XYZ file of C-alpha atoms in Angstrom:
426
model
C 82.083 -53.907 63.718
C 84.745 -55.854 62.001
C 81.731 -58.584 61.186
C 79.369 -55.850 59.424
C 82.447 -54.642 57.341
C 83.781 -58.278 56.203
C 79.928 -58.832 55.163
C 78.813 -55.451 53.683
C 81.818 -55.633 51.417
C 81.012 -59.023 50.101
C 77.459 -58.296 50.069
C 78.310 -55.052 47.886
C 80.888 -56.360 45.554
C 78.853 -59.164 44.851
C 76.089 -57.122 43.585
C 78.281 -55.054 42.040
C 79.050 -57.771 39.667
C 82.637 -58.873 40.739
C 83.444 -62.192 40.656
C 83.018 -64.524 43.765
C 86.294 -65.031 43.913
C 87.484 -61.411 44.275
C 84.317 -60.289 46.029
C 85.913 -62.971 49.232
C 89.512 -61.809 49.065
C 88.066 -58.027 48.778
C 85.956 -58.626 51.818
C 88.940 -60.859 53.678
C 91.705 -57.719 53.111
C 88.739 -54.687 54.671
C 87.937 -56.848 57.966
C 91.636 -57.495 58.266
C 92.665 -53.589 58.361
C 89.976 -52.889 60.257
C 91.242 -55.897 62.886
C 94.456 -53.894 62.359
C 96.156 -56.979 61.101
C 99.026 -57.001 58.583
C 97.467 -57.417 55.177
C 99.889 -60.469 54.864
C 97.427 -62.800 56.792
C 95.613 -63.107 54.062
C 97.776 -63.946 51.839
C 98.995 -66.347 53.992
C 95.685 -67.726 54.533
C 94.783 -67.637 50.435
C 98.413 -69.777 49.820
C 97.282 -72.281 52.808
C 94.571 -72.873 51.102
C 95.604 -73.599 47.911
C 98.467 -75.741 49.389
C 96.640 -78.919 50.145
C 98.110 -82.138 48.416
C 94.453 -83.457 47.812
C 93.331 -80.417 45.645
C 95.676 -81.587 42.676
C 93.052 -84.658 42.063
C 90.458 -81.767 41.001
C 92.184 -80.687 37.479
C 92.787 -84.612 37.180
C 89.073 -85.021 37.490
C 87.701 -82.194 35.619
C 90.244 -83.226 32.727
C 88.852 -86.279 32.743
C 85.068 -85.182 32.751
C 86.435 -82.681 29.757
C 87.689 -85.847 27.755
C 84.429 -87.763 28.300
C 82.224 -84.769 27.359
C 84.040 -84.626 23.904
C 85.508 -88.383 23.017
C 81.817 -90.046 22.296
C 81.805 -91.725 25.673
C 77.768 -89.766 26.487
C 76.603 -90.898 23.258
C 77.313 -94.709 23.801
C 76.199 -93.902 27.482
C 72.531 -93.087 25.566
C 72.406 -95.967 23.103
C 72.897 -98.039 26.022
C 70.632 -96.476 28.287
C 67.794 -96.234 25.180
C 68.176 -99.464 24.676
C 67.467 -100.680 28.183
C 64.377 -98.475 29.210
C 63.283 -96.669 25.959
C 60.529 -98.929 26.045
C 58.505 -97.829 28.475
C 55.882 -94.925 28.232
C 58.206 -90.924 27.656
C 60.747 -93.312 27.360
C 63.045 -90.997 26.515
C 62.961 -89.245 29.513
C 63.755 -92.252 31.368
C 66.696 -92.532 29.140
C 67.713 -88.957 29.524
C 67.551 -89.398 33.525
C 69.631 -93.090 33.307
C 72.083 -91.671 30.961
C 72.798 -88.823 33.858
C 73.057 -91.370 36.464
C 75.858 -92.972 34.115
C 77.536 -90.495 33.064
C 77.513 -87.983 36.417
C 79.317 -91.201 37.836
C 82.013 -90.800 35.576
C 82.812 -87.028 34.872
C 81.465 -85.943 38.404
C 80.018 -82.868 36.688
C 76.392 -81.309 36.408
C 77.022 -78.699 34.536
C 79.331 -81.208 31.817
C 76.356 -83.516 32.096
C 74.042 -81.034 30.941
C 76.566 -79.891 28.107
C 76.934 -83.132 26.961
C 73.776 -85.032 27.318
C 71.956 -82.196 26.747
C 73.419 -81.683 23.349
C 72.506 -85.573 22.443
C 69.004 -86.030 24.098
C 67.364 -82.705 23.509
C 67.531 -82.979 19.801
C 66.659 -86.616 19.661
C 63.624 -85.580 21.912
C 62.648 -83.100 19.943
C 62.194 -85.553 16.589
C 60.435 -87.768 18.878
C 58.037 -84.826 19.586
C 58.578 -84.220 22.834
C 58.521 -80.559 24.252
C 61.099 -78.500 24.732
C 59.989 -77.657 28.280
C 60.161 -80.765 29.217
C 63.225 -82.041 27.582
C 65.285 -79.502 29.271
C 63.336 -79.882 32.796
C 64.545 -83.676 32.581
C 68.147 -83.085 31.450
C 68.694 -79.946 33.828
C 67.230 -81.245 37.221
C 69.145 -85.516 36.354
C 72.323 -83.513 35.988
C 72.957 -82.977 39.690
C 73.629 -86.673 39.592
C 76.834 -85.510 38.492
C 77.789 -84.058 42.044
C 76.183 -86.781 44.284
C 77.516 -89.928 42.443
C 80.951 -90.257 43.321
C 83.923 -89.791 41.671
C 82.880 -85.419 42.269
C 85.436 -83.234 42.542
C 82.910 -81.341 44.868
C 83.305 -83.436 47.120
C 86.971 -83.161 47.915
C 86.225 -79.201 48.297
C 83.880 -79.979 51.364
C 86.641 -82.574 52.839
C 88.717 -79.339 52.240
C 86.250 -76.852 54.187
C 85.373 -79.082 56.904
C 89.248 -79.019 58.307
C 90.562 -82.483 56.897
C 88.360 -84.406 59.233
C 85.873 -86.330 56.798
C 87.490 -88.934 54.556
C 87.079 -88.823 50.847
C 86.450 -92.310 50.164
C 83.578 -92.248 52.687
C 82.105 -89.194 50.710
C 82.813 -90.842 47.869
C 80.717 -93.708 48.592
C 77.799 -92.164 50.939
C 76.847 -90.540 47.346
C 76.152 -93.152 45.897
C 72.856 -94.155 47.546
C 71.195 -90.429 47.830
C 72.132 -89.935 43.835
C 70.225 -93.546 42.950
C 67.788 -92.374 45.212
C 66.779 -89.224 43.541
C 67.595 -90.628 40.317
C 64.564 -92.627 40.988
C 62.357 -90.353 42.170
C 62.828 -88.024 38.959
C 62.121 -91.491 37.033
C 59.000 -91.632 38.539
C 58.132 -87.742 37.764
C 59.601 -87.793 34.041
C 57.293 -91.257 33.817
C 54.059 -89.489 35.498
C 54.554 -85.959 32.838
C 55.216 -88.433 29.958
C 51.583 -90.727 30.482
C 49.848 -87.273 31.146
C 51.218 -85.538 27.718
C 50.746 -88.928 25.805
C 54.409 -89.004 24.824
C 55.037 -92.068 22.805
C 57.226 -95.262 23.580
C 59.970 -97.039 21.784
C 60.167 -100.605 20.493
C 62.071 -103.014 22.581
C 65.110 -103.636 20.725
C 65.510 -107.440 22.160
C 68.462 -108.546 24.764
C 71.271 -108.876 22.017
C 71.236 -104.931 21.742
C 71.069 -104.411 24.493
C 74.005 -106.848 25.229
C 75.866 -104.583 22.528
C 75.406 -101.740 23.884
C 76.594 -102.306 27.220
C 79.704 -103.475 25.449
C 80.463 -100.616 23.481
C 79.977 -98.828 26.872
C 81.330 -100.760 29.143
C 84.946 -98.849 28.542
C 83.901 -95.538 29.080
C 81.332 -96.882 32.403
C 85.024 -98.296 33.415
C 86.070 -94.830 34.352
C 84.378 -94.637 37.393
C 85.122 -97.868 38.807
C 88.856 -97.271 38.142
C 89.225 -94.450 40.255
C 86.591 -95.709 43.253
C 87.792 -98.920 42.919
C 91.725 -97.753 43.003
C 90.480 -95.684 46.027
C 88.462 -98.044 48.014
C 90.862 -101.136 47.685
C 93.734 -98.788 48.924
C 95.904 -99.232 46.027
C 95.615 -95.486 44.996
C 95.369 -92.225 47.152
C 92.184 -89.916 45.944
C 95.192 -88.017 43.989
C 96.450 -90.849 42.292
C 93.122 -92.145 41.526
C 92.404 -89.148 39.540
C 95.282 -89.135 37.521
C 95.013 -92.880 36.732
C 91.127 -91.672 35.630
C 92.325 -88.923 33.255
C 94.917 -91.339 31.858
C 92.157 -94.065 31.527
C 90.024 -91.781 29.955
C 92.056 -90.738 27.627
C 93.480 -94.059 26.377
C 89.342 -94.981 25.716
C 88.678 -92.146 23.653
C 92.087 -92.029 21.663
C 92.948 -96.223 21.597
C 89.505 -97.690 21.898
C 86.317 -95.283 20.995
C 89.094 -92.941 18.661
C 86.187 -90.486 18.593
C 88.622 -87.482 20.344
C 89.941 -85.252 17.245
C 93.040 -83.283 18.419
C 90.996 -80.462 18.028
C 88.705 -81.873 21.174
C 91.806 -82.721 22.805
C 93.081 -79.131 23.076
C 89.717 -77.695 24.122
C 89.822 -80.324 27.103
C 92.860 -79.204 28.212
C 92.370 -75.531 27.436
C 88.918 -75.919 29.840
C 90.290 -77.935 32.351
C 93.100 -75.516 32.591
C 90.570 -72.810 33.085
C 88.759 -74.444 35.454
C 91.004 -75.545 38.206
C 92.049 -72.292 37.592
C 88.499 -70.891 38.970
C 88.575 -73.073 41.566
C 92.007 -72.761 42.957
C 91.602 -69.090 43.198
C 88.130 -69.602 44.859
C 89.389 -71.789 47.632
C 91.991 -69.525 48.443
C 89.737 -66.332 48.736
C 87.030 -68.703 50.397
C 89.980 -70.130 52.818
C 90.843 -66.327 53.877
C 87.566 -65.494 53.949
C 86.336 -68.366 56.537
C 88.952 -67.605 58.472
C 87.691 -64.144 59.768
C 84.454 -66.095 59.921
C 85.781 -68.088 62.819
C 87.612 -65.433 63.831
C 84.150 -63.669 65.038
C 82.768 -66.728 65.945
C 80.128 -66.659 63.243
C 79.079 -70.289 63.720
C 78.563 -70.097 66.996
C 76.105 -67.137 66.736
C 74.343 -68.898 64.046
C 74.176 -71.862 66.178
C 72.882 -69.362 69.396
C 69.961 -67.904 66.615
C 68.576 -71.610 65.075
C 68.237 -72.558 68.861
C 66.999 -69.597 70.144
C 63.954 -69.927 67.592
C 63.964 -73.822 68.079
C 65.537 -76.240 69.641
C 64.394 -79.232 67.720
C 66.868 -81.192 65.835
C 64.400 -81.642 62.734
C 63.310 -77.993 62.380
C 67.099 -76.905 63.259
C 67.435 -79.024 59.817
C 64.899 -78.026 58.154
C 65.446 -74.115 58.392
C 69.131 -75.004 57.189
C 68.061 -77.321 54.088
C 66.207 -73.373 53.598
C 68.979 -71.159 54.044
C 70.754 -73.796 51.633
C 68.610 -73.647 49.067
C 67.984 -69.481 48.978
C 71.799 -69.153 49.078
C 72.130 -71.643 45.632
C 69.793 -69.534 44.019
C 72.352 -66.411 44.277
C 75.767 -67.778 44.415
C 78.023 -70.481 42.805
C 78.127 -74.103 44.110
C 81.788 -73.603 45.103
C 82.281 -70.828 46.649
C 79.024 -72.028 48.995
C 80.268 -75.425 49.286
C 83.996 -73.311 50.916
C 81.460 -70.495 53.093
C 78.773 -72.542 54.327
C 80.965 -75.678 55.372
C 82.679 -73.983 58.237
C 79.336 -72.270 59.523
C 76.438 -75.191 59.614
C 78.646 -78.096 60.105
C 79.220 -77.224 63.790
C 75.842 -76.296 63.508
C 74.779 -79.969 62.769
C 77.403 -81.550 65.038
C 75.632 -79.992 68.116
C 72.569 -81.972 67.126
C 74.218 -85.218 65.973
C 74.597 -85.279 62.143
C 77.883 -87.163 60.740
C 79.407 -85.016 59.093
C 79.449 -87.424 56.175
C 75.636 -86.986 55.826
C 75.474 -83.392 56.266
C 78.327 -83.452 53.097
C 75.558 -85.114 50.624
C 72.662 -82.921 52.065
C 74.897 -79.850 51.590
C 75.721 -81.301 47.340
C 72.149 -81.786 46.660
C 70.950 -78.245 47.980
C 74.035 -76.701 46.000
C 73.169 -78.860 43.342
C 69.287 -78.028 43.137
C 70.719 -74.275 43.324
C 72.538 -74.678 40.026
C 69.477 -75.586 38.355
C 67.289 -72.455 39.684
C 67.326 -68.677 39.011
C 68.619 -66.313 38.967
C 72.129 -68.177 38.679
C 71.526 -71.707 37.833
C 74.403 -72.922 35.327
C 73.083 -75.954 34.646
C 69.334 -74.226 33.349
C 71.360 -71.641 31.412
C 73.813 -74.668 30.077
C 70.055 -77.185 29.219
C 68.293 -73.577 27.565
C 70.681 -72.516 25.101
C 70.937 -76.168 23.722
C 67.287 -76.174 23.086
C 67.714 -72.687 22.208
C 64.270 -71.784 24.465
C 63.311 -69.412 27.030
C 63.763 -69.749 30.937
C 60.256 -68.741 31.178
C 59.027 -71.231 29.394
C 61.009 -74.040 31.138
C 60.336 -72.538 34.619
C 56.158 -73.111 34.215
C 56.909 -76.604 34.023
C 59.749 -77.680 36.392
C 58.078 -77.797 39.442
C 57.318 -81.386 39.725
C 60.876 -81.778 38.890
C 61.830 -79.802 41.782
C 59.336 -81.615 43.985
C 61.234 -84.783 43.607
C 64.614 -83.566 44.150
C 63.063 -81.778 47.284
C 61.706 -84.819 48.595
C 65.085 -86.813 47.782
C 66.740 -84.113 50.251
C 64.288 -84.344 53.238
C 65.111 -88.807 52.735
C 68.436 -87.798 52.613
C 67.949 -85.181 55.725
C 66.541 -87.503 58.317
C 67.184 -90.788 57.217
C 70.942 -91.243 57.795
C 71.200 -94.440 56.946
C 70.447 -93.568 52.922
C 73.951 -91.845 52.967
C 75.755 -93.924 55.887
C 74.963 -97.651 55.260
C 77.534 -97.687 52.731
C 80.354 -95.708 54.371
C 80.004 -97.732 57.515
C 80.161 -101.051 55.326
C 83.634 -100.361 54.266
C 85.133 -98.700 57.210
């Protein structure tokens, strides 16, 4: 009984149109008077949740994503990446999918990637006479890069959900590979569209600009090895990584780039402020909310109903990599990332996934969801740049989709693509 309540009222509010957030907590509060529990568990549980040293480096990140979105850092990121692959045939689109790789590895955002990128490459696109369609397909569906290449603040909310058990720097690092990976694979789609429409190619520019350009951005590409690096060598805890990050970010744009008015400033902090603020509140809900998941021993019945259908380990996968992907069609990344981490990771356990794998498969199914309908931030974020329909950018995506899909089955059954580099550094 208690089970039906806790997910008819979430089910409800949420199509109500309450926030996620609210829609939890609502849900969390109904099961616990029903369970006759003092209403004061939850609020115990929300605080708990929010509590966690580790969740300060999130503002520090998204502060720092915030600085690099406005301080010139994605433009210099494109004049480097044009000048290294703009040659080849749609070379554009190659640049547009490089220039997410490089970037996503510094602000650890898909939705700031598209914001930012977007805003630089579909324009300069468009005079090249590209298509809309396709300008937005490649700039939406590279932006997940943001969440798999490390430093992503996404991935300290599944440390978070899983109990404390995974480390951070082995997250951190196992994304690496899988966001190349796919990376790669939509360079080989954007490249197969581009020779079929008879988009044109750039002049090589010779290796002295190209030399320049990696110089101008070799500062802002610094970013990301700052905080990894600080992690990985031990000198810096994930926290203090992040904070060093925002502070390195900030010195480029103001000292070296000086391309961040104090206009841009106050919006960054005004965003960031707003953000953490989303999330904060989300992981408590989510925290209260998981716990009467495990109170009625919802993974374990989930794990009883994959097995009682099938007991084989790949199809056990498979029909989760599904569930995954329906659910990030309808719900935020976050608030997924916070539900679905307590109820299919001792799903996967029982059949022998690290943890640390099932982390990246779980960012780049949340990560395709934010670039599908009917909630998909990152296709709302590329579509009002380009100032186009959804309709007319959904005909055309589906090879785009293709190649992310077949990134997640590599990154599904091949462990090694997401463990070779943890495991080096352990």
């Amino acid at each position: 009984m208690g089970l039906t309540i806790l997910l008819s009222v979430f089910a409800i509010t949420m199509l109500s149109g309450i926030p996620i957030a609210f829609c939890l907590a609502i849900a969390a509060f109904c099961a616990a008077m029903i369970e006759g529990l003092p209403e004061l568990i939850v609020f115990q549980r929300m605080v708990s949740g929010m509590s966690g040293f580790t969740l300060l480096a999130i503002p520090f990140f998204v502060f720092a994503g915030e600085l690099m979105m406005r301080g010139g850092i994605a433009m210099r990121l494109v004049r480097f990446a044009e000048t290294l692959v703009g040659q080849v045939r749609g070379g554009l689109g190659v640049v547009n999918v490089l220039s997410s790789m490089l970037f996503g590895g510094i602000s650890g955002s898909a939705v700031a990637d598209t914001s930012a990128l977007g805003s630089v490459m579909i324009p300069m696109m468009r005079e090249q006479g590209y298509d809309d369609d396709y300008s937005v397909n490649v700039t939406v569906t590279s932006s997940i890069a943001g969440i798999m290449i490390p430093p992503s603040h996404n991935m300290i909310l599944y440390a978070l959900a899983a109990g404390g058990g995974v480390s951070i720097s082995s997250l951190f690092l196992a994304g690496i590979v899988p966001g190349i990976m796919m990376c790669l694979i939509l360079t080989l789609a954007t490249y197969w569209i581009a020779v079929r429409r008879h988009y044109p190619s750039q002049k090589f520019p010779g290796w002295q600009a190209v030399f320049f350009a990696a110089v101008y951005a070799l500062p802002g590409l610094m970013t990301a090895v700052v905080i990894i690096g600080g992690v990985l060598s031990g000198i810096f805890t994930v926290t203090e990584s992040a904070a060093i990050g925002a502070i390195w970010a900030l010195l480029v744009t103001i000292c070296v780039y000086r391309s961040l008015t104090w206009q841009a400033f106050l919006q960054s902090v005004t965003q960031a402020i707003r953000t953490t603020a989303l999330v904060m509140i989300l992981v408590g809900a989510a925290t209260a909310f998981a716990y009467f998941l495990a109170l009625y021993q919802v993974p374990d019945m989930i794990l009883g109903a994959m097995t009682a259908i099938s007991d084989n380990k790949y199809f056990v996968l498979l029909m989760i990599n599904v569930a995954l992907l329906v659910l990030g069609m309808f719900m935020d990344m976050a608030a997924l990332i916070l539900i679905c981490t307590p109820i299919f990771l001792p799903v996967v356990r029982e059949f022998g996934m690290d943890p640390v794998q099932f982390g990246m498969v779980l960012m780049m199914n949340l990560g395709l969801g934010l670039t599908t309908p009917p909630v998909g931030a990152c296709l709302f974020v590329g579509c009002a740049v380009a100032k186009v329909r959804i309709e007319s950018v959904l005909k055309t995506i589906w090879p785009f989709y293709l190649a992310i899909f077949l990134a997640l089955l590599l990154t599904t059954y091949v462990p090694a693509i997401s463990l070779t580099l943890p495991r080096l550094f352990e």
